[in-house]
GROMACS .gro file of C-alpha atoms in nm:
model
  502
    1MET     CA    1   1.263   0.435  -1.136
    2GLU     CA    2   1.377   0.750  -1.305
    3SER     CA    3   1.202   1.074  -1.281
    4MET     CA    4   1.246   1.431  -1.404
    5PHE     CA    5   1.179   1.570  -1.044
    6THR     CA    6   1.372   1.503  -0.747
    7ILE     CA    7   1.205   1.380  -0.402
    8GLN     CA    8   1.265   1.723  -0.248
    9GLU     CA    9   1.130   1.910  -0.535
   10LEU     CA   10   0.799   1.678  -0.528
   11LEU     CA   11   0.765   1.746  -0.159
   12TYR     CA   12   0.795   2.108  -0.193
   13PHE     CA   13   0.528   2.080  -0.472
   14VAL     CA   14   0.299   1.897  -0.257
   15LEU     CA   15   0.318   2.155   0.024
   16LEU     CA   16   0.280   2.449  -0.245
   17VAL     CA   17  -0.026   2.333  -0.442
   18PRO     CA   18  -0.296   2.358  -0.148
   19VAL     CA   19  -0.171   2.699  -0.054
   20ALA     CA   20  -0.165   2.826  -0.377
   21PHE     CA   21  -0.508   2.701  -0.445
   22SER     CA   22  -0.638   2.860  -0.133
   23LEU     CA   23  -0.531   3.197  -0.207
   24LEU     CA   24  -0.707   3.134  -0.560
   25ALA     CA   25  -1.024   3.034  -0.383
   26VAL     CA   26  -1.039   3.307  -0.129
   27SER     CA   27  -0.976   3.588  -0.391
   28ASN     CA   28  -1.302   3.510  -0.568
   29LEU     CA   29  -1.130   3.541  -0.905
   30LEU     CA   30  -1.297   3.223  -1.043
   31GLY     CA   31  -1.670   3.155  -1.084
   32ASN     CA   32  -1.808   2.857  -0.902
   33GLY     CA   33  -1.781   2.630  -1.211
   34LEU     CA   34  -1.409   2.697  -1.264
   35LEU     CA   35  -1.347   2.681  -0.879
   36HIS     CA   36  -1.490   2.330  -0.865
   37TRP     CA   37  -1.242   2.220  -1.137
   38ALA     CA   38  -0.954   2.394  -1.002
   39ASP     CA   39  -1.039   2.234  -0.671
   40ARG     CA   40  -1.006   1.876  -0.835
   41LEU     CA   41  -0.709   1.987  -1.033
   42ALA     CA   42  -0.508   2.082  -0.712
   43SER     CA   43  -0.587   1.745  -0.551
   44VAL     CA   44  -0.492   1.547  -0.870
   45LEU     CA   45  -0.154   1.737  -0.890
   46VAL     CA   46  -0.092   1.651  -0.526
   47GLY     CA   47  -0.205   1.297  -0.561
   48ALA     CA   48   0.017   1.236  -0.864
   49ALA     CA   49   0.322   1.391  -0.696
   50VAL     CA   50   0.266   1.174  -0.373
   51TRP     CA   51   0.243   0.862  -0.581
   52GLN     CA   52   0.552   0.965  -0.760
   53ILE     CA   53   0.731   0.992  -0.439
   54PHE     CA   54   0.620   0.660  -0.338
   55LEU     CA   55   0.750   0.497  -0.648
   56LEU     CA   56   1.077   0.683  -0.608
   57PHE     CA   57   1.125   0.634  -0.236
   58PRO     CA   58   1.311   0.317  -0.111
   59ALA     CA   59   1.104   0.188   0.182
   60GLU     CA   60   1.403   0.130   0.422
   61SER     CA   61   1.555   0.479   0.372
   62SER     CA   62   1.494   0.822   0.490
   63PHE     CA   63   1.512   1.168   0.348
   64HIS     CA   64   1.602   1.473   0.565
   65GLU     CA   65   1.635   1.818   0.399
   66GLY     CA   66   1.621   2.138   0.606
   67PHE     CA   67   1.299   2.105   0.813
   68ILE     CA   68   1.152   1.841   0.590
   69TYR     CA   69   1.166   1.474   0.704
   70LEU     CA   70   1.035   1.177   0.516
   71ASP     CA   71   1.055   0.795   0.596
   72ALA     CA   72   0.813   0.494   0.563
   73LEU     CA   73   0.610   0.606   0.843
   74SER     CA   74   0.562   0.955   0.729
   75LEU     CA   75   0.517   0.846   0.365
   76TRP     CA   76   0.235   0.603   0.472
   77MET     CA   77   0.054   0.906   0.632
   78LEU     CA   78   0.123   1.113   0.340
   79LEU     CA   79  -0.062   0.847   0.106
   80ILE     CA   80  -0.367   0.844   0.347
   81LEU     CA   81  -0.378   1.218   0.340
   82SER     CA   82  -0.338   1.242  -0.038
   83LEU     CA   83  -0.633   0.969  -0.084
   84LEU     CA   84  -0.863   1.189   0.141
   85TYR     CA   85  -0.765   1.482  -0.033
   86LEU     CA   86  -0.873   1.329  -0.375
   87ALA     CA   87  -1.206   1.210  -0.224
   88PHE     CA   88  -1.272   1.553  -0.090
   89SER     CA   89  -1.214   1.735  -0.385
   90TRP     CA   90  -1.411   1.487  -0.606
   91THR     CA   91  -1.720   1.490  -0.377
   92SER     CA   92  -1.728   1.862  -0.270
   93LYS     CA   93  -1.909   1.998  -0.594
   94ALA     CA   94  -2.201   1.764  -0.555
   95TYR     CA   95  -2.228   1.822  -0.191
   96LEU     CA   96  -2.210   2.197  -0.208
   97GLU     CA   97  -2.451   2.233  -0.507
   98ARG     CA   98  -2.699   2.012  -0.305
   99ASP     CA   99  -2.665   2.250  -0.006
  100THR     CA  100  -2.722   2.534  -0.251
  101ASN     CA  101  -3.039   2.386  -0.394
  102ILE     CA  102  -3.221   2.261  -0.107
  103ARG     CA  103  -3.473   2.502   0.073
  104TYR     CA  104  -3.308   2.519   0.397
  105GLY     CA  105  -2.940   2.511   0.265
  106TYR     CA  106  -2.691   2.754   0.414
  107LEU     CA  107  -2.516   2.800   0.070
  108ARG     CA  108  -2.852   2.892  -0.081
  109ARG     CA  109  -2.839   3.223   0.116
  110PHE     CA  110  -2.461   3.281   0.091
  111THR     CA  111  -2.334   3.143  -0.222
  112HIS     CA  112  -2.024   3.351  -0.217
  113LEU     CA  113  -1.893   3.159   0.071
  114GLU     CA  114  -1.794   2.847  -0.141
  115GLY     CA  115  -1.465   2.991  -0.220
  116ARG     CA  116  -1.401   3.051   0.140
  117PHE     CA  117  -1.497   2.705   0.233
  118TYR     CA  118  -1.268   2.565  -0.029
  119ALA     CA  119  -0.976   2.780   0.099
  120LEU     CA  120  -1.021   2.678   0.453
  121SER     CA  121  -1.051   2.314   0.362
  122HIS     CA  122  -0.733   2.296   0.140
  123LEU     CA  123  -0.531   2.490   0.406
  124PHE     CA  124  -0.663   2.228   0.662
  125VAL     CA  125  -0.522   1.954   0.433
  126TRP     CA  126  -0.190   2.155   0.408
  127THR     CA  127  -0.154   2.181   0.780
  128MET     CA  128  -0.201   1.799   0.822
  129MET     CA  129   0.068   1.734   0.561
  130LEU     CA  130   0.294   1.980   0.748
  131VAL     CA  131   0.234   1.759   1.054
  132VAL     CA  132   0.362   1.426   0.886
  133LEU     CA  133   0.661   1.607   0.690
  134VAL     CA  134   0.837   1.831   0.958
  135ASP     CA  135   1.142   1.706   1.131
  136ASN     CA  136   1.104   1.869   1.466
  137MET     CA  137   0.893   1.787   1.747
  138GLY     CA  138   0.824   2.167   1.831
  139LEU     CA  139   0.728   2.230   1.457
  140MET     CA  140   0.492   1.928   1.486
  141TRP     CA  141   0.315   2.095   1.777
  142VAL     CA  142   0.288   2.410   1.582
  143ALA     CA  143   0.137   2.242   1.287
  144ILE     CA  144  -0.111   2.049   1.507
  145GLU     CA  145  -0.215   2.366   1.671
  146ALA     CA  146  -0.258   2.515   1.315
  147THR     CA  147  -0.490   2.237   1.225
  148THR     CA  148  -0.707   2.311   1.537
  149LEU     CA  149  -0.747   2.689   1.449
  150ILE     CA  150  -0.827   2.611   1.080
  151SER     CA  151  -1.073   2.327   1.146
  152ALA     CA  152  -1.247   2.521   1.423
  153LEU     CA  153  -1.340   2.759   1.148
  154LEU     CA  154  -1.477   2.470   0.930
  155VAL     CA  155  -1.673   2.336   1.234
  156ALA     CA  156  -1.860   2.668   1.282
  157PHE     CA  157  -1.877   2.748   0.909
  158LYS     CA  158  -2.251   2.742   0.899
  159PHE     CA  159  -2.269   2.993   1.182
  160THR     CA  160  -2.574   2.852   1.370
  161ARG     CA  161  -2.601   2.843   1.736
  162THR     CA  162  -2.521   2.466   1.769
  163SER     CA  163  -2.218   2.490   1.517
  164LEU     CA  164  -2.079   2.792   1.714
  165GLU     CA  165  -2.124   2.603   2.030
  166ALA     CA  166  -1.943   2.292   1.894
  167ALA     CA  167  -1.651   2.504   1.771
  168TRP     CA  168  -1.615   2.676   2.099
  169LYS     CA  169  -1.606   2.319   2.296
  170TYR     CA  170  -1.368   2.193   2.011
  171VAL     CA  171  -1.118   2.491   2.061
  172MET     CA  172  -1.151   2.494   2.449
  173VAL     CA  173  -1.101   2.113   2.495
  174CYS     CA  174  -0.833   2.086   2.233
  175THR     CA  175  -0.653   2.403   2.343
  176VAL     CA  176  -0.616   2.260   2.690
  177GLY     CA  177  -0.487   1.939   2.542
  178ILE     CA  178  -0.247   2.097   2.304
  179CYS     CA  179  -0.123   2.339   2.602
  180LEU     CA  180  -0.038   1.995   2.794
  181ALA     CA  181   0.139   1.867   2.465
  182LEU     CA  182   0.327   2.210   2.463
  183LEU     CA  183   0.435   2.148   2.831
  184GLY     CA  184   0.554   1.806   2.725
  185THR     CA  185   0.759   1.956   2.432
  186ILE     CA  186   0.941   2.207   2.668
  187LEU     CA  187   0.993   1.905   2.914
  188LEU     CA  188   1.147   1.716   2.619
  189TYR     CA  189   1.366   1.997   2.542
  190GLU     CA  190   1.471   2.013   2.906
  191ALA     CA  191   1.547   1.638   2.898
  192GLN     CA  192   1.749   1.686   2.579
  193LEU     CA  193   1.940   1.981   2.758
  194GLN     CA  194   2.026   1.750   3.057
  195GLY     CA  195   2.098   1.447   2.845
  196LEU     CA  196   2.225   1.547   2.506
  197GLY     CA  197   2.316   1.924   2.514
  198THR     CA  198   2.186   2.201   2.280
  199GLU     CA  199   2.272   2.026   1.959
  200LEU     CA  200   1.979   1.993   1.709
  201ALA     CA  201   1.697   2.104   1.956
  202LEU     CA  202   1.393   1.880   1.925
  203ASP     CA  203   1.502   1.725   1.595
  204PHE     CA  204   1.326   1.423   1.568
  205SER     CA  205   1.595   1.201   1.380
  206PHE     CA  206   1.848   1.315   1.636
  207LEU     CA  207   1.649   1.247   1.943
  208SER     CA  208   1.532   0.893   1.798
  209GLN     CA  209   1.900   0.781   1.781
  210HIS     CA  210   1.971   0.902   2.126
  211GLY     CA  211   1.659   0.860   2.334
  212GLY     CA  212   1.828   0.604   2.570
  213GLU     CA  213   2.046   0.883   2.703
  214LEU     CA  214   1.733   1.119   2.832
  215PRO     CA  215   1.694   1.124   3.196
  216LYS     CA  216   1.440   0.852   3.267
  217GLU     CA  217   1.219   1.007   3.533
  218LEU     CA  218   1.182   1.322   3.338
  219ALA     CA  219   1.115   1.118   3.025
  220LYS     CA  220   0.831   0.946   3.200
  221ALA     CA  221   0.685   1.301   3.268
  222VAL     CA  222   0.741   1.417   2.919
  223PHE     CA  223   0.545   1.107   2.760
  224ALA     CA  224   0.259   1.147   3.019
  225PHE     CA  225   0.202   1.509   2.913
  226LEU     CA  226   0.233   1.441   2.538
  227PHE     CA  227   0.005   1.129   2.592
  228VAL     CA  228  -0.271   1.336   2.748
  229GLY     CA  229  -0.222   1.639   2.521
  230TYR     CA  230  -0.222   1.460   2.191
  231GLY     CA  231  -0.488   1.193   2.316
  232THR     CA  232  -0.713   1.486   2.340
  233LYS     CA  233  -0.678   1.566   1.982
  234ILE     CA  234  -0.709   1.198   1.900
  235GLY     CA  235  -1.032   1.171   2.080
  236LEU     CA  236  -0.939   0.941   2.357
  237ALA     CA  237  -1.170   0.919   2.656
  238PRO     CA  238  -1.222   1.097   2.895
  239MET     CA  239  -1.064   1.383   2.680
  240HIS     CA  240  -1.309   1.323   2.400
  241ALA     CA  241  -1.589   1.560   2.482
  242TRP     CA  242  -1.538   1.787   2.167
  243LEU     CA  243  -1.526   1.510   1.929
  244PRO     CA  244  -1.906   1.410   1.899
  245ASP     CA  245  -2.011   1.774   1.888
  246ALA     CA  246  -1.764   1.891   1.632
  247HIS     CA  247  -1.813   1.591   1.408
  248SER     CA  248  -2.198   1.639   1.421
  249GLU     CA  249  -2.202   2.010   1.346
  250ALA     CA  250  -1.908   2.047   1.088
  251PRO     CA  251  -2.016   1.996   0.721
  252ALA     CA  252  -2.008   1.631   0.624
  253LEU     CA  253  -1.694   1.678   0.416
  254THR     CA  254  -1.515   1.845   0.704
  255SER     CA  255  -1.625   1.562   0.942
  256GLY     CA  256  -1.481   1.314   0.704
  257LEU     CA  257  -1.139   1.497   0.711
  258LEU     CA  258  -1.158   1.537   1.095
  259SER     CA  259  -1.223   1.160   1.151
  260GLY     CA  260  -1.028   1.012   0.879
  261ALA     CA  261  -0.727   1.254   0.875
  262LEU     CA  262  -0.675   1.486   1.168
  263CYS     CA  263  -0.713   1.237   1.450
  264ILE     CA  264  -0.450   0.999   1.285
  265CYS     CA  265  -0.224   1.293   1.260
  266ALA     CA  266  -0.231   1.322   1.635
  267LEU     CA  267  -0.168   0.959   1.679
  268TYR     CA  268   0.119   0.991   1.422
  269VAL     CA  269   0.282   1.268   1.646
  270LEU     CA  270   0.234   1.038   1.959
  271LEU     CA  271   0.395   0.741   1.771
  272ARG     CA  272   0.686   0.981   1.684
  273ALA     CA  273   0.699   1.062   2.070
  274VAL     CA  274   0.706   0.678   2.142
  275ILE     CA  275   1.002   0.629   1.898
  276ILE     CA  276   1.212   0.887   2.097
  277LEU     CA  277   1.110   0.805   2.443
  278LEU     CA  278   1.067   0.429   2.458
  279PRO     CA  279   1.425   0.351   2.522
  280ALA     CA  280   1.420   0.586   2.833
  281VAL     CA  281   1.060   0.527   2.959
  282GLY     CA  282   1.039   0.149   2.893
  283VAL     CA  283   0.770  -0.068   2.736
  284ASP     CA  284   0.553  -0.118   3.058
  285PHE     CA  285   0.470   0.234   3.139
  286MET     CA  286   0.380   0.304   2.779
  287SER     CA  287   0.171  -0.009   2.735
  288SER     CA  288  -0.020   0.052   3.034
  289LEU     CA  289  -0.130   0.398   2.923
  290PHE     CA  290  -0.227   0.285   2.574
  291LEU     CA  291  -0.414  -0.033   2.688
  292PHE     CA  292  -0.606   0.133   2.971
  293PHE     CA  293  -0.712   0.456   2.774
  294GLY     CA  294  -0.767   0.274   2.454
  295LEU     CA  295  -1.015   0.009   2.590
  296PHE     CA  296  -1.171   0.293   2.820
  297THR     CA  297  -1.245   0.490   2.509
  298ILE     CA  298  -1.425   0.197   2.339
  299ALA     CA  299  -1.599   0.120   2.645
  300LEU     CA  300  -1.740   0.485   2.697
  301ALA     CA  301  -1.864   0.487   2.320
  302VAL     CA  302  -2.076   0.165   2.337
  303PRO     CA  303  -2.350   0.297   2.539
  304PHE     CA  304  -2.377   0.641   2.368
  305VAL     CA  305  -2.381   0.453   2.034
  306VAL     CA  306  -2.681   0.242   2.143
  307VAL     CA  307  -2.900   0.529   2.250
  308GLN     CA  308  -2.812   0.768   1.974
  309ARG     CA  309  -3.040   0.941   1.751
  310ASP     CA  310  -2.823   1.173   1.553
  311ILE     CA  311  -2.661   1.003   1.261
  312LYS     CA  312  -2.338   1.192   1.246
  313ARG     CA  313  -2.288   1.161   1.633
  314MET     CA  314  -2.319   0.795   1.585
  315LEU     CA  315  -2.047   0.794   1.330
  316ALA     CA  316  -1.830   1.004   1.594
  317TYR     CA  317  -1.856   0.754   1.856
  318SER     CA  318  -1.764   0.491   1.607
  319SER     CA  319  -1.440   0.693   1.534
  320MET     CA  320  -1.375   0.680   1.918
  321GLU     CA  321  -1.438   0.297   1.892
  322ASN     CA  322  -1.165   0.278   1.616
  323PHE     CA  323  -0.893   0.515   1.766
  324GLY     CA  324  -0.941   0.329   2.103
  325LEU     CA  325  -0.880   0.023   1.931
  326MET     CA  326  -0.572   0.168   1.749
  327ALA     CA  327  -0.440   0.297   2.078
  328SER     CA  328  -0.478  -0.037   2.226
  329GLY     CA  329  -0.299  -0.200   1.955
  330VAL     CA  330  -0.005   0.040   1.986
  331GLY     CA  331   0.013  -0.056   2.340
  332LEU     CA  332   0.086  -0.423   2.267
  333PHE     CA  333   0.413  -0.348   2.137
  334LEU     CA  334   0.413  -0.641   1.894
  335PRO     CA  335   0.537  -0.600   1.520
  336MET     CA  336   0.212  -0.762   1.378
  337ALA     CA  337  -0.022  -0.547   1.592
  338THR     CA  338   0.176  -0.218   1.505
  339LYS     CA  339   0.141  -0.308   1.135
  340ALA     CA  340  -0.229  -0.373   1.205
  341VAL     CA  341  -0.264  -0.040   1.358
  342LEU     CA  342  -0.110   0.146   1.059
  343LEU     CA  343  -0.321  -0.054   0.811
  344HIS     CA  344  -0.633   0.030   1.022
  345MET     CA  345  -0.548   0.401   1.003
  346MET     CA  346  -0.570   0.362   0.616
  347ASN     CA  347  -0.904   0.152   0.622
  348HIS     CA  348  -1.067   0.368   0.867
  349ALA     CA  349  -0.979   0.674   0.691
  350LEU     CA  350  -1.115   0.551   0.365
  351ILE     CA  351  -1.440   0.409   0.506
  352LYS     CA  352  -1.531   0.681   0.766
  353TYR     CA  353  -1.494   0.950   0.480
  354ALA     CA  354  -1.749   0.761   0.272
  355LEU     CA  355  -1.976   0.731   0.567
  356PHE     CA  356  -1.974   1.080   0.658
  357TYR     CA  357  -2.035   1.188   0.289
  358LEU     CA  358  -2.318   0.942   0.292
  359ALA     CA  359  -2.456   1.068   0.607
  360GLY     CA  360  -2.436   1.427   0.503
  361THR     CA  361  -2.611   1.336   0.173
  362ILE     CA  362  -2.893   1.148   0.358
  363MET     CA  363  -2.943   1.445   0.611
  364GLU     CA  364  -2.984   1.695   0.332
  365THR     CA  365  -3.229   1.505   0.145
  366TYR     CA  366  -3.441   1.399   0.448
  367ALA     CA  367  -3.391   1.744   0.626
  368THR     CA  368  -3.307   1.572   0.959
  369LYS     CA  369  -3.019   1.416   1.152
  370ASN     CA  370  -3.256   1.188   1.352
  371MET     CA  371  -3.220   0.843   1.243
  372MET     CA  372  -3.557   0.761   1.397
  373ARG     CA  373  -3.721   0.971   1.120
  374ILE     CA  374  -3.547   0.815   0.824
  375HIS     CA  375  -3.695   0.491   0.704
  376GLY     CA  376  -3.742   0.271   0.390
  377MET     CA  377  -3.417   0.399   0.204
  378ILE     CA  378  -3.378   0.062   0.030
  379ALA     CA  379  -3.732   0.133  -0.149
  380GLN     CA  380  -3.659   0.493  -0.226
  381ALA     CA  381  -3.280   0.517  -0.316
  382PRO     CA  382  -3.169   0.143  -0.357
  383ARG     CA  383  -2.832   0.247  -0.476
  384THR     CA  384  -2.762   0.496  -0.201
  385ALA     CA  385  -2.896   0.246   0.063
  386CYS     CA  386  -2.666  -0.038  -0.055
  387PHE     CA  387  -2.362   0.177  -0.026
  388PHE     CA  388  -2.450   0.312   0.309
  389LEU     CA  389  -2.508  -0.046   0.437
  390LEU     CA  390  -2.196  -0.169   0.289
  391ALA     CA  391  -1.998   0.118   0.449
  392ILE     CA  392  -2.153   0.043   0.782
  393VAL     CA  393  -2.064  -0.323   0.752
  394GLY     CA  394  -1.718  -0.203   0.656
  395ILE     CA  395  -1.656   0.021   0.950
  396LEU     CA  396  -1.782  -0.254   1.186
  397GLY     CA  397  -1.523  -0.491   1.062
  398MET     CA  398  -1.714  -0.741   0.880
  399PRO     CA  399  -1.572  -0.945   0.580
  400PRO     CA  400  -1.497  -0.889   0.305
  401MET     CA  401  -1.396  -0.510   0.386
  402GLY     CA  402  -1.062  -0.409   0.477
  403ILE     CA  403  -1.125  -0.318   0.843
  404PHE     CA  404  -1.212  -0.685   0.899
  405PHE     CA  405  -0.846  -0.784   0.840
  406SER     CA  406  -0.673  -0.499   1.046
  407LYS     CA  407  -0.929  -0.549   1.339
  408PHE     CA  408  -0.854  -0.945   1.315
  409TYR     CA  409  -0.475  -0.875   1.328
  410LEU     CA  410  -0.526  -0.643   1.625
  411LEU     CA  411  -0.741  -0.871   1.825
  412GLN     CA  412  -0.517  -1.153   1.743
  413GLY     CA  413  -0.236  -0.947   1.892
  414PHE     CA  414  -0.392  -0.930   2.231
  415PHE     CA  415  -0.391  -1.315   2.262
  416GLN     CA  416  -0.037  -1.339   2.107
  417GLY     CA  417   0.095  -1.069   2.345
  418GLY     CA  418  -0.024  -1.237   2.666
  419HIS     CA  419  -0.324  -1.010   2.712
  420ALA     CA  420  -0.590  -1.281   2.653
  421TRP     CA  421  -0.863  -1.133   2.916
  422LEU     CA  422  -0.806  -0.784   2.747
  423GLY     CA  423  -0.863  -0.925   2.416
  424VAL     CA  424  -1.191  -1.095   2.525
  425LEU     CA  425  -1.293  -0.750   2.678
  426ALA     CA  426  -1.223  -0.585   2.337
  427LEU     CA  427  -1.429  -0.843   2.152
  428VAL     CA  428  -1.719  -0.804   2.388
  429LEU     CA  429  -1.715  -0.407   2.331
  430LEU     CA  430  -1.668  -0.418   1.962
  431ALA     CA  431  -1.972  -0.676   1.969
  432GLY     CA  432  -2.165  -0.399   2.156
  433MET     CA  433  -2.061  -0.138   1.901
  434LEU     CA  434  -2.180  -0.365   1.620
  435ILE     CA  435  -2.515  -0.441   1.759
  436GLY     CA  436  -2.589  -0.047   1.838
  437ILE     CA  437  -2.461   0.072   1.493
  438LEU     CA  438  -2.627  -0.215   1.294
  439TYR     CA  439  -2.953  -0.164   1.463
  440HIS     CA  440  -2.977   0.196   1.365
  441ALA     CA  441  -2.849   0.143   1.013
  442LEU     CA  442  -3.102  -0.135   0.946
  443ARG     CA  443  -3.393   0.079   1.075
  444MET     CA  444  -3.296   0.348   0.841
  445VAL     CA  445  -3.242   0.121   0.542
  446GLY     CA  446  -3.554  -0.095   0.580
  447GLY     CA  447  -3.898  -0.040   0.695
  448LYS     CA  448  -4.173   0.163   0.523
  449PRO     CA  449  -4.096   0.519   0.382
  450HIS     CA  450  -4.263   0.778   0.590
  451ARG     CA  451  -4.218   1.043   0.318
  452LYS     CA  452  -4.236   1.088  -0.078
  453ALA     CA  453  -3.978   0.902  -0.278
  454ALA     CA  454  -3.669   1.105  -0.295
  455GLY     CA  455  -3.495   0.918  -0.578
  456GLU     CA  456  -3.136   0.826  -0.578
  457LEU     CA  457  -2.938   1.053  -0.360
  458LEU     CA  458  -2.599   1.006  -0.526
  459GLY     CA  459  -2.485   1.120  -0.857
  460ARG     CA  460  -2.258   0.900  -1.081
  461LEU     CA  461  -1.942   1.080  -0.981
  462ASP     CA  462  -1.985   1.063  -0.602
  463THR     CA  463  -2.104   0.703  -0.636
  464ALA     CA  464  -1.783   0.621  -0.805
  465VAL     CA  465  -1.564   0.793  -0.536
  466VAL     CA  466  -1.769   0.616  -0.255
  467ALA     CA  467  -1.718   0.292  -0.432
  468GLY     CA  468  -1.358   0.358  -0.506
  469LEU     CA  469  -1.287   0.434  -0.137
  470LEU     CA  470  -1.451   0.111  -0.027
  471ILE     CA  471  -1.270  -0.105  -0.285
  472ILE     CA  472  -0.930   0.047  -0.207
  473SER     CA  473  -1.007  -0.021   0.159
  474GLY     CA  474  -1.094  -0.396   0.076
  475VAL     CA  475  -0.780  -0.431  -0.152
  476PHE     CA  476  -0.555  -0.299   0.112
  477GLY     CA  477  -0.699  -0.550   0.386
  478ALA     CA  478  -0.744  -0.869   0.180
  479PHE     CA  479  -0.446  -0.839  -0.064
  480LEU     CA  480  -0.177  -0.660   0.111
  481PRO     CA  481   0.089  -0.926   0.086
  482GLU     CA  482   0.041  -0.919  -0.297
  483LEU     CA  483   0.076  -0.518  -0.322
  484GLY     CA  484   0.448  -0.547  -0.306
  485LYS     CA  485   0.575  -0.204  -0.242
  486VAL     CA  486   0.286  -0.101  -0.032
  487ASP     CA  487   0.335  -0.404   0.192
  488ALA     CA  488   0.698  -0.330   0.220
  489LEU     CA  489   0.633   0.029   0.308
  490LEU     CA  490   0.385  -0.073   0.571
  491SER     CA  491   0.621  -0.305   0.718
  492GLU     CA  492   0.894  -0.063   0.724
  493ALA     CA  493   0.691   0.184   0.898
  494ALA     CA  494   0.599  -0.069   1.164
  495LYS     CA  495   0.977  -0.153   1.232
  496ILE     CA  496   1.035   0.229   1.280
  497VAL     CA  497   0.767   0.245   1.543
  498MET     CA  498   0.900  -0.083   1.708
  499LYS     CA  499   1.270   0.027   1.685
  500GLY     CA  500   1.305   0.086   2.067
  501VAL     CA  501   1.152  -0.259   2.158
  502ALA     CA  502   1.394  -0.516   2.281
   0.00000   0.00000   0.00000
């Protein structure tokens, strides 16, 4: 397909627009009305450019220019980020206006901070796009650290005692993890010096071609540090302490980006490390780490979900379940399971963003995070209640939602890969999550209302966005083989991850 722009020009455009909008937003040159429309325009321009790249880019090829690298795996991640970017921009106006109008809303007292919130949010998306587009493991670490610094400001945005405490814990825990990832990156450079020399230091494409020449024992130490470091950012137990607090205290829009986009960016960097180090380290060492910590993360999340009262903390523990399942799927080192992990990234990102937005809307309307104080939503706001319940069903992996298919393929991988007893354990743990989350959701939706009727909580536009996210997830799950180039891109991305497996 011909285009008036090259892939290089489109990639630079994708990286330029969020920064340009951030500068415009923080300058306070636009009123709030124009600012909202500029926010939407920025995401539409980026989304259109990413879609054009998708149409132009052959799935089996790669693009390398300067410090920019693009292949099927990074393009898949870019598609996820651009979809969440669009969802953020088209729901932010309603969310911020609702916060401004309610009696206890933060922006009601500080309306001038809308521009600052937009600037930080777009910079946050920009740093995540840098993570998936740079070609150097050192630069990936720098970009991941930048996401930590910017997202910490968003977590603490309301400047309350609890939000500041959550941001402090987030920075402290993630900084320790990122420091370990930095040590792993330094050791990777040392391994490169010993095995390959100084040529193209930490260049991903070069290292992925010569990973088998790295010193094996040093490569194991490298991967161990990278796994713990980036595993902290993903939210794998026991390095997960920041995740429930940060997701609970951040604005709902930020929580959706943290869970749907940031954590999978850290998993993406870890996959890049797998591609480089697998020939030197071997499957058994990596598989044992991914399987143990993945299942341990799910197991740790189950009891906390059952006794949970905070709606956003419940969704945070649900994120731990899903990231634990993704990590376990990577540890199977099967083509089908790897493809299912990448598909699960997309499905989880879309549904979890919708859930956090719905949760934030419900919290603002009912003036509480406590799920035990919210009853009778189906009687007061039937449309909102139906979407909330549908999204809950989706995140739990029940048909016909997209996560059902990716979870099914992941669980199938346990049995096909000779880990039947681990597959049974995963099924039991997922059943525990389903019972806990569904219990809380049904209590909120059903029962007798304990307050005056609130009316519908969602407007037409945010209803359309939430519905669109759920529909796209269902389409990606149920009709993936019929999607042609999307399926080809996903299959090629899985091949890239599995390249070092004999």
